[in-house]
PDB file of C-alpha atoms in Angstrom:
ATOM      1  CA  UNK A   1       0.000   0.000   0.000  1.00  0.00           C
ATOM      2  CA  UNK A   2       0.949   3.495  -0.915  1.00  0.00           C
ATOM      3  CA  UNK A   3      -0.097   7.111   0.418  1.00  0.00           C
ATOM      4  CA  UNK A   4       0.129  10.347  -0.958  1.00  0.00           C
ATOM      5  CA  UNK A   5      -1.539  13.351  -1.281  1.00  0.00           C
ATOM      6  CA  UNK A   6      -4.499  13.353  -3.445  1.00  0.00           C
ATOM      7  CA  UNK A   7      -5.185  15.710  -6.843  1.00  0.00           C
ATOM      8  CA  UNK A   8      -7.892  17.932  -7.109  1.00  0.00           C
ATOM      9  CA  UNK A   9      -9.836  14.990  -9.397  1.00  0.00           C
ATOM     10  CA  UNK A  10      -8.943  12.594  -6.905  1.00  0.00           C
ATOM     11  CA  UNK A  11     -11.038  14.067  -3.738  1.00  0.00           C
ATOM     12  CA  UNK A  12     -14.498  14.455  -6.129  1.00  0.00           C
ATOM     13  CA  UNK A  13     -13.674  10.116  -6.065  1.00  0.00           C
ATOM     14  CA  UNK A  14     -13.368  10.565  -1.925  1.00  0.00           C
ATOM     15  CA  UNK A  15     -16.546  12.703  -1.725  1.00  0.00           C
ATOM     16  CA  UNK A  16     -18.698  10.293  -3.574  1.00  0.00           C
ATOM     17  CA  UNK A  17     -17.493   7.261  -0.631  1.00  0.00           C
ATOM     18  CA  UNK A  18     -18.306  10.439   1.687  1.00  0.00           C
ATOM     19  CA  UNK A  19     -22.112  10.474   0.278  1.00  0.00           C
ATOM     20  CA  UNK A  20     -22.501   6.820   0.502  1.00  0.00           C
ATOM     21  CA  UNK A  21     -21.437   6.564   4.202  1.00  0.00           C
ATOM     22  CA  UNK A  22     -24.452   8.910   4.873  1.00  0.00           C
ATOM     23  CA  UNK A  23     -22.374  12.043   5.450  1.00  0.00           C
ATOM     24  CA  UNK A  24     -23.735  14.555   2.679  1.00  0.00           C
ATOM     25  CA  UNK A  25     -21.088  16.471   1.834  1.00  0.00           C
ATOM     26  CA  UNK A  26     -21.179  19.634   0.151  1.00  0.00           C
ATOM     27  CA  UNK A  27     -21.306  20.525  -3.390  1.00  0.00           C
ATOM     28  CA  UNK A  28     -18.315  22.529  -3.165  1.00  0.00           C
ATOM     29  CA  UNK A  29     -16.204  21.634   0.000  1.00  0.00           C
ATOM     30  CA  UNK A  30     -13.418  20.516  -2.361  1.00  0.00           C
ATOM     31  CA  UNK A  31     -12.241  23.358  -3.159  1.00  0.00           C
ATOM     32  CA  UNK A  32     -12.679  25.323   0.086  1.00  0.00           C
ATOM     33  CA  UNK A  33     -10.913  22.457   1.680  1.00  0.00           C
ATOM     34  CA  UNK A  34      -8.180  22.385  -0.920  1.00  0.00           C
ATOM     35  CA  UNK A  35      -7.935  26.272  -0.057  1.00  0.00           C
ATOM     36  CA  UNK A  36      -6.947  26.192   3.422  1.00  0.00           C
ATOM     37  CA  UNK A  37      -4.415  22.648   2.530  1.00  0.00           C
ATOM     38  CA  UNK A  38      -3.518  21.853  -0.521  1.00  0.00           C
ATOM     39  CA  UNK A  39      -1.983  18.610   0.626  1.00  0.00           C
ATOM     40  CA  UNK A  40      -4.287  17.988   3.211  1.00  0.00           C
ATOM     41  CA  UNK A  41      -6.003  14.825   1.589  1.00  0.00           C
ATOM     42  CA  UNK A  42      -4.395  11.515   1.639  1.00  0.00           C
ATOM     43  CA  UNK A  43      -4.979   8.547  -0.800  1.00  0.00           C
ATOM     44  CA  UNK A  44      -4.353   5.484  -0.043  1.00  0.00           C
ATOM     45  CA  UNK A  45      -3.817   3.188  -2.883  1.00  0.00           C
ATOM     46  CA  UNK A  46      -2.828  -1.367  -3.380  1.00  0.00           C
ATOM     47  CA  UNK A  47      -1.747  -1.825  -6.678  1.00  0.00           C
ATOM     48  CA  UNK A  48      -2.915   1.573  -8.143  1.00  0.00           C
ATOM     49  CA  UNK A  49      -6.528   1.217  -6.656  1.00  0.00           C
ATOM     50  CA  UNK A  50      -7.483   3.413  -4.629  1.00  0.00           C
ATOM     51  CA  UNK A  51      -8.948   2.106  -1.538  1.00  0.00           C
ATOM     52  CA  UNK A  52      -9.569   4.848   1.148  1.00  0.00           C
ATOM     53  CA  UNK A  53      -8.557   8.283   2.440  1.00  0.00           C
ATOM     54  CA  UNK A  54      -8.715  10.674   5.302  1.00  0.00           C
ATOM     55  CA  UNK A  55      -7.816  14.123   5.516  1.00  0.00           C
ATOM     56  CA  UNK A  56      -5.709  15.795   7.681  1.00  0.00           C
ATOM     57  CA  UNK A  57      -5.522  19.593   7.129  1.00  0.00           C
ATOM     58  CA  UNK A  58      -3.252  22.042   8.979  1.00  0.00           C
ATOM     59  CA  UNK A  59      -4.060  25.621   9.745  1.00  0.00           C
ATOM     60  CA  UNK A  60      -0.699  27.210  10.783  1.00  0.00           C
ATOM     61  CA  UNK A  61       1.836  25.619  12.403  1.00  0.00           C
ATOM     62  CA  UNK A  62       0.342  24.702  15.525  1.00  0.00           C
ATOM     63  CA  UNK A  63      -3.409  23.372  14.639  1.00  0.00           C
ATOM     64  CA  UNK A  64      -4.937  20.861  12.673  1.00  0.00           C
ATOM     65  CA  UNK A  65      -8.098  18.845  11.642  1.00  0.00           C
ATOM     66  CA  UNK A  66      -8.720  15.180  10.773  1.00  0.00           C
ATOM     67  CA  UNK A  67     -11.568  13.690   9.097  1.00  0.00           C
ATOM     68  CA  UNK A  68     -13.053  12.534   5.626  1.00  0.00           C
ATOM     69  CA  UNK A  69     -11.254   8.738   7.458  1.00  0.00           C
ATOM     70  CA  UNK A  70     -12.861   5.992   4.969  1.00  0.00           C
ATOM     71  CA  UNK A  71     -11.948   2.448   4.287  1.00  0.00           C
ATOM     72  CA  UNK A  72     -14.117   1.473   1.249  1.00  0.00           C
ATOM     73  CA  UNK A  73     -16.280  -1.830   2.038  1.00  0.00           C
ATOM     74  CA  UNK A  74     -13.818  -5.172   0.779  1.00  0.00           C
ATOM     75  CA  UNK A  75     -10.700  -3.204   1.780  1.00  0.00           C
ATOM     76  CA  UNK A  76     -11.627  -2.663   5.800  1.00  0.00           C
ATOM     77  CA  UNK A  77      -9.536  -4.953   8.632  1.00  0.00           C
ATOM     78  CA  UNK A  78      -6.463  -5.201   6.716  1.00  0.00           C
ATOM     79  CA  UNK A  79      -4.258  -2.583   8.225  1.00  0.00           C
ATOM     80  CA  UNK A  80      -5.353   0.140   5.802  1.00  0.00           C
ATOM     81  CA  UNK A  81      -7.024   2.117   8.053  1.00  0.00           C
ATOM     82  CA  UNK A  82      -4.323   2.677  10.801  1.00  0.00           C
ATOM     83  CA  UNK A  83      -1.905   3.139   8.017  1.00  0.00           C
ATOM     84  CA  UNK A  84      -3.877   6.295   6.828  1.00  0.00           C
ATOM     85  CA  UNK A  85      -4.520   7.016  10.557  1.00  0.00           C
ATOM     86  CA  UNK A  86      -0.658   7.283  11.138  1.00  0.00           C
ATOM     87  CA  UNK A  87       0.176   9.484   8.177  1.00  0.00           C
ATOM     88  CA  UNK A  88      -2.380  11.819   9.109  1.00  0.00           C
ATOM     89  CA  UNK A  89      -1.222  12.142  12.500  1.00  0.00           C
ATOM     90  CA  UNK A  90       2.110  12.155  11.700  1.00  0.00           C
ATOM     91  CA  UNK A  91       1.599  15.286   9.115  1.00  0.00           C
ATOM     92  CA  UNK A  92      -0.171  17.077  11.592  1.00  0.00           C
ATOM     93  CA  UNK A  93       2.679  16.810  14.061  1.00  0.00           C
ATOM     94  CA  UNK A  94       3.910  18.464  16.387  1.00  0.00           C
ATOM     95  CA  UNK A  95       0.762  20.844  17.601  1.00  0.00           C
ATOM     96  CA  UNK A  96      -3.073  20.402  18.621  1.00  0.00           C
ATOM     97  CA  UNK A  97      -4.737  17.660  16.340  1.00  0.00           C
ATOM     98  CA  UNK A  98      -9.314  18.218  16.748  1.00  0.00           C
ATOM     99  CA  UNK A  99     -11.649  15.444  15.120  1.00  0.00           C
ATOM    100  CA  UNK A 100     -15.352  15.106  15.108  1.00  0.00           C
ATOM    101  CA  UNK A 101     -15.498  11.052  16.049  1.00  0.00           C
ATOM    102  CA  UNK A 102     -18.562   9.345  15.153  1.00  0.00           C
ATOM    103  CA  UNK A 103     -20.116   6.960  18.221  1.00  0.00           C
ATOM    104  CA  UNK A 104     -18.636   3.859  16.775  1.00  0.00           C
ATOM    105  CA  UNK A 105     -14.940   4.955  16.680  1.00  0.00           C
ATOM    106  CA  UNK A 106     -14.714   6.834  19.880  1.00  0.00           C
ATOM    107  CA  UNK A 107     -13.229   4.594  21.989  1.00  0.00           C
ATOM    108  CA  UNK A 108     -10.480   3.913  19.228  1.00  0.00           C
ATOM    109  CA  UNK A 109      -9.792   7.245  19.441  1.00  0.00           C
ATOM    110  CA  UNK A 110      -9.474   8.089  23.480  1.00  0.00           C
ATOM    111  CA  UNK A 111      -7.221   5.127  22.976  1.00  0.00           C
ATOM    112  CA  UNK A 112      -4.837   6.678  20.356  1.00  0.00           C
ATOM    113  CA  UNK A 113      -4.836   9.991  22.534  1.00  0.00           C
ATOM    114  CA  UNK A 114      -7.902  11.997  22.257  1.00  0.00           C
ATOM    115  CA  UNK A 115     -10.036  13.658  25.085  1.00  0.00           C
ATOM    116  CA  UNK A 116     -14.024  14.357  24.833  1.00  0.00           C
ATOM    117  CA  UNK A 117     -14.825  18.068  24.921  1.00  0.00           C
ATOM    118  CA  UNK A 118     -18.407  18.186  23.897  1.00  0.00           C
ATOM    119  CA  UNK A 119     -21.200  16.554  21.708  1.00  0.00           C
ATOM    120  CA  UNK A 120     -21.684  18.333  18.481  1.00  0.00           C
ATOM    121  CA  UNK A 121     -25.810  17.283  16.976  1.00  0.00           C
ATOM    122  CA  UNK A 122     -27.077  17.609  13.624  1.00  0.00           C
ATOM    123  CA  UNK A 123     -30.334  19.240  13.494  1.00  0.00           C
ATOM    124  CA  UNK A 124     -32.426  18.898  10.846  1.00  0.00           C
ATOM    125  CA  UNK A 125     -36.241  19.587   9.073  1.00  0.00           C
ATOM    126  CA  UNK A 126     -37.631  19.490   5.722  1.00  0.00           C
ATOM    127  CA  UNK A 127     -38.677  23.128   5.858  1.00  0.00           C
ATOM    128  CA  UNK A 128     -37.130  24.631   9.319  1.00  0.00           C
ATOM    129  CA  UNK A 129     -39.616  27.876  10.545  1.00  0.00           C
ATOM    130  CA  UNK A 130     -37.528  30.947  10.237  1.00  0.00           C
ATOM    131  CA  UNK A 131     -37.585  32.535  13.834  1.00  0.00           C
ATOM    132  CA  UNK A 132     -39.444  35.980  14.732  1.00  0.00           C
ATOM    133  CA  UNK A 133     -36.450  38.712  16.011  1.00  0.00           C
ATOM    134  CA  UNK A 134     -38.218  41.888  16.792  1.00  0.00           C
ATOM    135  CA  UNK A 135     -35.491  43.836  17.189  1.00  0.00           C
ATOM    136  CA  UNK A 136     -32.870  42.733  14.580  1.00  0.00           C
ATOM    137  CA  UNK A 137     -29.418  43.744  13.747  1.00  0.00           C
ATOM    138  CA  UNK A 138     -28.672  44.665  10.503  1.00  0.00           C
ATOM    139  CA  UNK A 139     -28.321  41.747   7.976  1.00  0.00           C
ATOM    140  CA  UNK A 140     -25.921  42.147   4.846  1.00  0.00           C
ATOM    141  CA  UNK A 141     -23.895  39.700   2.517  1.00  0.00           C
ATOM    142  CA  UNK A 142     -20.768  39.535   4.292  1.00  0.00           C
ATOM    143  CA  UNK A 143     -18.531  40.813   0.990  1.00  0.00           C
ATOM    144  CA  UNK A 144     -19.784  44.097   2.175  1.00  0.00           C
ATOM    145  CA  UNK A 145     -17.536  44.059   5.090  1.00  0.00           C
ATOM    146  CA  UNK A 146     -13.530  44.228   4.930  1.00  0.00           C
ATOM    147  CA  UNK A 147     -12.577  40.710   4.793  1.00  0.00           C
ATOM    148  CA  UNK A 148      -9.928  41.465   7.192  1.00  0.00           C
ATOM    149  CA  UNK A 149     -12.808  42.313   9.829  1.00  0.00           C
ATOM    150  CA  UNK A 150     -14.376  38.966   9.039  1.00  0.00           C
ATOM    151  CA  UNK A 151     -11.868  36.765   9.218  1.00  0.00           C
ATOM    152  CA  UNK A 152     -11.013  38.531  12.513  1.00  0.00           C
ATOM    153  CA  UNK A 153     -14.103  37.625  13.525  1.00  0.00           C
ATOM    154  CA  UNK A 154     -13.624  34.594  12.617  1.00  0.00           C
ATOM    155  CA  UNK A 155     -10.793  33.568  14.659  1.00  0.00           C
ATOM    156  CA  UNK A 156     -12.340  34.197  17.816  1.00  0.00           C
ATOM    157  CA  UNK A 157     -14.595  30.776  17.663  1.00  0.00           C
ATOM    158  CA  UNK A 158     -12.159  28.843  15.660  1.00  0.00           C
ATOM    159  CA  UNK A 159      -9.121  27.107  17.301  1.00  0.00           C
ATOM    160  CA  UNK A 160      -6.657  29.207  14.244  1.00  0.00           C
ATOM    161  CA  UNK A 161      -6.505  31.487  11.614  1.00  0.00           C
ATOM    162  CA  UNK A 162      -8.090  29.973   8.086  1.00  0.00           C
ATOM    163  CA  UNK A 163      -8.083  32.887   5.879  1.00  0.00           C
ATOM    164  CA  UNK A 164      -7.398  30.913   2.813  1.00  0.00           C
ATOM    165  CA  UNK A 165     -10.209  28.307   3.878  1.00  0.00           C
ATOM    166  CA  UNK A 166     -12.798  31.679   4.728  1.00  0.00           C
ATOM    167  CA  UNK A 167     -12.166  33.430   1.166  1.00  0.00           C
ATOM    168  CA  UNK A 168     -13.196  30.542  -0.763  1.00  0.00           C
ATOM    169  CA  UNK A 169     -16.334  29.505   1.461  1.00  0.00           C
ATOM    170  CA  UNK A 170     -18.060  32.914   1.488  1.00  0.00           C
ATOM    171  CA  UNK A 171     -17.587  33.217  -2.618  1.00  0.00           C
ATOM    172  CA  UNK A 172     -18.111  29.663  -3.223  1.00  0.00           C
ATOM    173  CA  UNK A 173     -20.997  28.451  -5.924  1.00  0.00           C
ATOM    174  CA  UNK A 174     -24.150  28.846  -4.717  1.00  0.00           C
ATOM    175  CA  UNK A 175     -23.031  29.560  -0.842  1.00  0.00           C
ATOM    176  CA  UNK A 176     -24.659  32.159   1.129  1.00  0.00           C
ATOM    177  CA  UNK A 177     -22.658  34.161   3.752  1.00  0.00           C
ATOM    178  CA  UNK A 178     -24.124  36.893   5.962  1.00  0.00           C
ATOM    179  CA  UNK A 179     -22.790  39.223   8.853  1.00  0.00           C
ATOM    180  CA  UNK A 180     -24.694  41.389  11.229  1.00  0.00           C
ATOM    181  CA  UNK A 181     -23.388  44.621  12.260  1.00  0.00           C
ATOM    182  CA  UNK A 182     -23.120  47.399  14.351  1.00  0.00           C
ATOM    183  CA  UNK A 183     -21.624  50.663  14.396  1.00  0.00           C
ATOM    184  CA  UNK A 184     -19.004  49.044  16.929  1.00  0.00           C
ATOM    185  CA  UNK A 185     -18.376  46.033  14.264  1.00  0.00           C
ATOM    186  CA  UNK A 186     -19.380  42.618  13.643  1.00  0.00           C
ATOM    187  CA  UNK A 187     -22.102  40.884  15.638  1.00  0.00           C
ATOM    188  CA  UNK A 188     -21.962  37.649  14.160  1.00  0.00           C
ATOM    189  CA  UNK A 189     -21.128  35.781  10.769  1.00  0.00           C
ATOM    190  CA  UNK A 190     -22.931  32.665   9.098  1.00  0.00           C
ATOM    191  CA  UNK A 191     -22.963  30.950   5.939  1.00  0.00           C
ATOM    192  CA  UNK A 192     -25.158  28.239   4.080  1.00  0.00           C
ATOM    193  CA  UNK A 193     -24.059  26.020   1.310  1.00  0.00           C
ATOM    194  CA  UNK A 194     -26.349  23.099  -0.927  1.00  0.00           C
ATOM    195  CA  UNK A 195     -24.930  20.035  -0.141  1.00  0.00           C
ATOM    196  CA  UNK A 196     -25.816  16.307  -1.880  1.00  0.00           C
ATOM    197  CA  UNK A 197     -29.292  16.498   0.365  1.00  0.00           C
ATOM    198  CA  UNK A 198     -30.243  20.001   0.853  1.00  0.00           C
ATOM    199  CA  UNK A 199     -27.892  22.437   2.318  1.00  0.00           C
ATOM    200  CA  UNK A 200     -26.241  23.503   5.869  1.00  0.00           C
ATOM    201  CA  UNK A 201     -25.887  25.925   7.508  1.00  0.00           C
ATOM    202  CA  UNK A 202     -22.247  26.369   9.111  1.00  0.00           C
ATOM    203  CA  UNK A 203     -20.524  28.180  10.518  1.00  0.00           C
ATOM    204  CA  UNK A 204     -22.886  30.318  12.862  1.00  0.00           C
ATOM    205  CA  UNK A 205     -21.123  32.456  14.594  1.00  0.00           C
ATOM    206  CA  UNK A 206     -22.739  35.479  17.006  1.00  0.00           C
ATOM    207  CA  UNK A 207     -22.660  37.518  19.607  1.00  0.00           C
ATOM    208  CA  UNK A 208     -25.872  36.991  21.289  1.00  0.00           C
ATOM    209  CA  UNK A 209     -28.676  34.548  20.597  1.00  0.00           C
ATOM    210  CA  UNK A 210     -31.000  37.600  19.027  1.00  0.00           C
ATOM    211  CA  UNK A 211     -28.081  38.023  16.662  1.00  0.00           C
ATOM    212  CA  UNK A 212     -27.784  33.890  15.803  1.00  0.00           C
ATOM    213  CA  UNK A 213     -31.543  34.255  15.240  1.00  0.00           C
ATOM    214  CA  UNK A 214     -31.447  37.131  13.012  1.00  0.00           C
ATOM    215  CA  UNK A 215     -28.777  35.140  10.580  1.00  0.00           C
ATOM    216  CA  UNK A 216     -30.725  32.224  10.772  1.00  0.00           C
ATOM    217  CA  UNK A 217     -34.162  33.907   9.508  1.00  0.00           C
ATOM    218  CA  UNK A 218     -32.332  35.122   6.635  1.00  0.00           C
ATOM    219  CA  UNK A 219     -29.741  32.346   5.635  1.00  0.00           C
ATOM    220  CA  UNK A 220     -33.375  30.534   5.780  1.00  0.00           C
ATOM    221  CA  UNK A 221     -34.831  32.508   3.281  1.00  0.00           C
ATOM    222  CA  UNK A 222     -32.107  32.019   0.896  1.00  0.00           C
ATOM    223  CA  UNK A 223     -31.976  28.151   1.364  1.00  0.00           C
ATOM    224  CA  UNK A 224     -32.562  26.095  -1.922  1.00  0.00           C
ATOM    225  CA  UNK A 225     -35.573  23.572  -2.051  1.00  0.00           C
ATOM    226  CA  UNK A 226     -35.174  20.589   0.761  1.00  0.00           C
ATOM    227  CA  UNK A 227     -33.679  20.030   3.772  1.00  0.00           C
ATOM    228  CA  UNK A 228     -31.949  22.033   5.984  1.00  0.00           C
ATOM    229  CA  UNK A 229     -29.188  21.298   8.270  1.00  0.00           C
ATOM    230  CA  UNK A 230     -27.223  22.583  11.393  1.00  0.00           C
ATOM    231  CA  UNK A 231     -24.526  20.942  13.338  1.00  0.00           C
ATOM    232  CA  UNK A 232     -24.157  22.508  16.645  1.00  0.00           C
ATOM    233  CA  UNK A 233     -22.122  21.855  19.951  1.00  0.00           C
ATOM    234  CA  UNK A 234     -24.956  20.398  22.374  1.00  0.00           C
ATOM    235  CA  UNK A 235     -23.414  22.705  25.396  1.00  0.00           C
ATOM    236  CA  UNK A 236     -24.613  25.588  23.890  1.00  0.00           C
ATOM    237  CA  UNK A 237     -27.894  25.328  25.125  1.00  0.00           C
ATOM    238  CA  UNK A 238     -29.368  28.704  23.135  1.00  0.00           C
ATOM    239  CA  UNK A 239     -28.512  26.931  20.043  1.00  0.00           C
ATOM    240  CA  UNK A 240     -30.552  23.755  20.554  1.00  0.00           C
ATOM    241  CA  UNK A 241     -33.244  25.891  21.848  1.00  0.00           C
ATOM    242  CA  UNK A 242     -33.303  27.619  18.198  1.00  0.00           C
ATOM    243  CA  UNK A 243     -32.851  24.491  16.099  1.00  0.00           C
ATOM    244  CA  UNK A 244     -36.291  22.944  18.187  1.00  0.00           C
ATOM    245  CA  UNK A 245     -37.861  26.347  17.859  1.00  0.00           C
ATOM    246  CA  UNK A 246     -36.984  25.935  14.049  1.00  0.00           C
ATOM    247  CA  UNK A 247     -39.059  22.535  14.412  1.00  0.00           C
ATOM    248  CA  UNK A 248     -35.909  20.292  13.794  1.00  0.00           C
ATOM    249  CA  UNK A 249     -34.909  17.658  15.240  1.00  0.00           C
ATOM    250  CA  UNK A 250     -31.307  15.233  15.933  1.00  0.00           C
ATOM    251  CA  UNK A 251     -30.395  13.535  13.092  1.00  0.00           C
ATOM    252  CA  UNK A 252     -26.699  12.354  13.556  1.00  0.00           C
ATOM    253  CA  UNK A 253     -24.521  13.496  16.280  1.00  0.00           C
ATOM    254  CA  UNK A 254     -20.232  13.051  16.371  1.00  0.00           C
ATOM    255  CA  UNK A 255     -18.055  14.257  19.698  1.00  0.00           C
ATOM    256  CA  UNK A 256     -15.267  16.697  19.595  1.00  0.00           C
ATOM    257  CA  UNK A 257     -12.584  15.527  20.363  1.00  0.00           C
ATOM    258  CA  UNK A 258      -8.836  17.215  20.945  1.00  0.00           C
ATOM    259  CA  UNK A 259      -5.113  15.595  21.067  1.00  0.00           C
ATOM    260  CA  UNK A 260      -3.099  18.165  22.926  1.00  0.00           C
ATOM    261  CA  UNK A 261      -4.550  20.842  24.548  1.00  0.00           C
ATOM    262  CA  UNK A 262      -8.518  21.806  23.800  1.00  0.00           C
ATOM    263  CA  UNK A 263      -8.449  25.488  22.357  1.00  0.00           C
ATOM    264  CA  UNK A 264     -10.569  27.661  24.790  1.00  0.00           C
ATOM    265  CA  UNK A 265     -13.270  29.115  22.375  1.00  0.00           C
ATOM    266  CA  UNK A 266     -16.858  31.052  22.949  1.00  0.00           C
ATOM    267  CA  UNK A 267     -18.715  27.589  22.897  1.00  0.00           C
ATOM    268  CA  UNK A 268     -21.986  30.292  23.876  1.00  0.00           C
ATOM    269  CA  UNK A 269     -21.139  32.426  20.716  1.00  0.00           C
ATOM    270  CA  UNK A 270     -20.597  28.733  18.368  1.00  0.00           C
ATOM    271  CA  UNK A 271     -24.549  27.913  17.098  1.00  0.00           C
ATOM    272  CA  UNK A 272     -23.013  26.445  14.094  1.00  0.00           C
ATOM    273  CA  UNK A 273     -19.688  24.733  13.141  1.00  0.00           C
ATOM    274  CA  UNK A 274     -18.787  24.754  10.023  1.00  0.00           C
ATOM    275  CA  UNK A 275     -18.721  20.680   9.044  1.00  0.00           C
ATOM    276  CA  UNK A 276     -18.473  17.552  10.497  1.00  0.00           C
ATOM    277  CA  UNK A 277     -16.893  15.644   7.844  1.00  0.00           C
ATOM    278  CA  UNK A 278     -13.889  18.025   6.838  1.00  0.00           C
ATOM    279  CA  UNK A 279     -13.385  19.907   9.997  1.00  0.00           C
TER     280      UNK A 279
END
């Protein structure tokens, strides 16, 4: 067996095994992924098949993310998997490694290192009720703000700076990004994108619930036909009180997890992270 970083052709190949295991990826996460890593996606390949992949993308020198980890079906128990497990760890070395684990591999991964921090739930509804804010902020498509201020902004609820990642999701086909402001500046950021089933919203970022509301009502009204879908940290209790208000419901849930130390972040600000399946 061989890995290596995948080509741009190569990950459209990974996203389809994404879509069968269930995890609806988006229609354009490739290259906004790509953006923030170029190398960031491994392939790992017998005899010039390809049979699975994971993804392990750095943002600086001192954070990363690892996810998109898939054995195809017919290639799983035979080493494969803790192959790709051990370049991706090792290319994400030395620093703070985050995953979203789903229930199954947890345990695997306390036991290669990883501490719980929190649930994250996926929320979804066929046609999610946009919520009543009496006194709203003012909503505007977030190009109209320097992108210096947004990715600013930003950086306060992620664990690093992903300016490269941030450019590309907020101009991406058919995405939808919105801030709210303020004379004093930003009071919150969101974005929507149409995925294989619907779309999602992610990330959701504000100041105040009034504020998370506000962005949801209107990344609502933008939303494509069918589904929509938040993923959200379960200790912010606000945001599950606005996905139920929405009338959706849990449809898949992961746990954060953290190798190294957890980055201290606004979990009351986060009412939606930006993906499980990339990071």
């Amino acid at each position: 067996m061989t890995i290596r970083s995948m080509r741009r052709e190569e990950l459209d190949l990974a996203l389809d095994w994404a879509a069968a295991e269930g995890w609806n990826p988006g229609l354009a996460d490739a290259d906004c992924f790509l953006a923030a890593d170029p190398s960031g996606f491994l392939l790992a390949e017998v005899a010039g098949e390809p049979v699975g992949c994971v993804s392990a993308v750095r943002y600086g020198a001192g954070f990363g993310f690892l996810g998109f980890y898939i054995v195809r079906p017919g290639h799983r128990g035979r080493g494969h998997g803790l192959a790709l497990w051990r370049a991706a760890m090792a290319r994400l070395a030395p620093g703070t490694v985050g995953l979203d684990g789903v229930v199954a591999q947890q345990a695997n991964y306390r036991r290669s290192g990883f501490a719980l921090l929190h649930r994250n739930i996926r929320y979804g509804a066929a046609r999610p009720v946009a919520p009543a804010v009496p006194q709203a902020p003012r909503i505007c498509p977030a190009g109209e703000v320097p992108f210096e201020t947004l990715a600013a902004f930003d950086r306060r609820f992620f664990p690093a700076a992903r300016g490269s990642f941030l450019r590309t999701w907020i101009a991406a086909p058919g995405h939808v990004a919105r801030v709210a402001t303020a004379p004093g500046g930003l009071l919150g950021f969101a974005a929507l994108r149409p995925c294989r089933e619907g779309s999602k919203i992610g990330p959701l970022f504000a100041q105040d619930g009034a504020t998370a509301r506000a962005l949801f009502a209107a990344l609502l009204a933008e939303a494509p036909p069918g589904p929509v879908f938040i993923d959200l940290p379960e200790p912010n209790a606000d945001a599950i009180a606005l996905a139920r208000e929405a009338g959706m419901a849990p449809a898949f849930e992961t746990a954060r997890m953290y190798a190294g130390p957890a980055p201290a972040l606004p979990i009351d600000g986060t009412y939606g992270i930006t993906s499980f399946e990339l990071g």
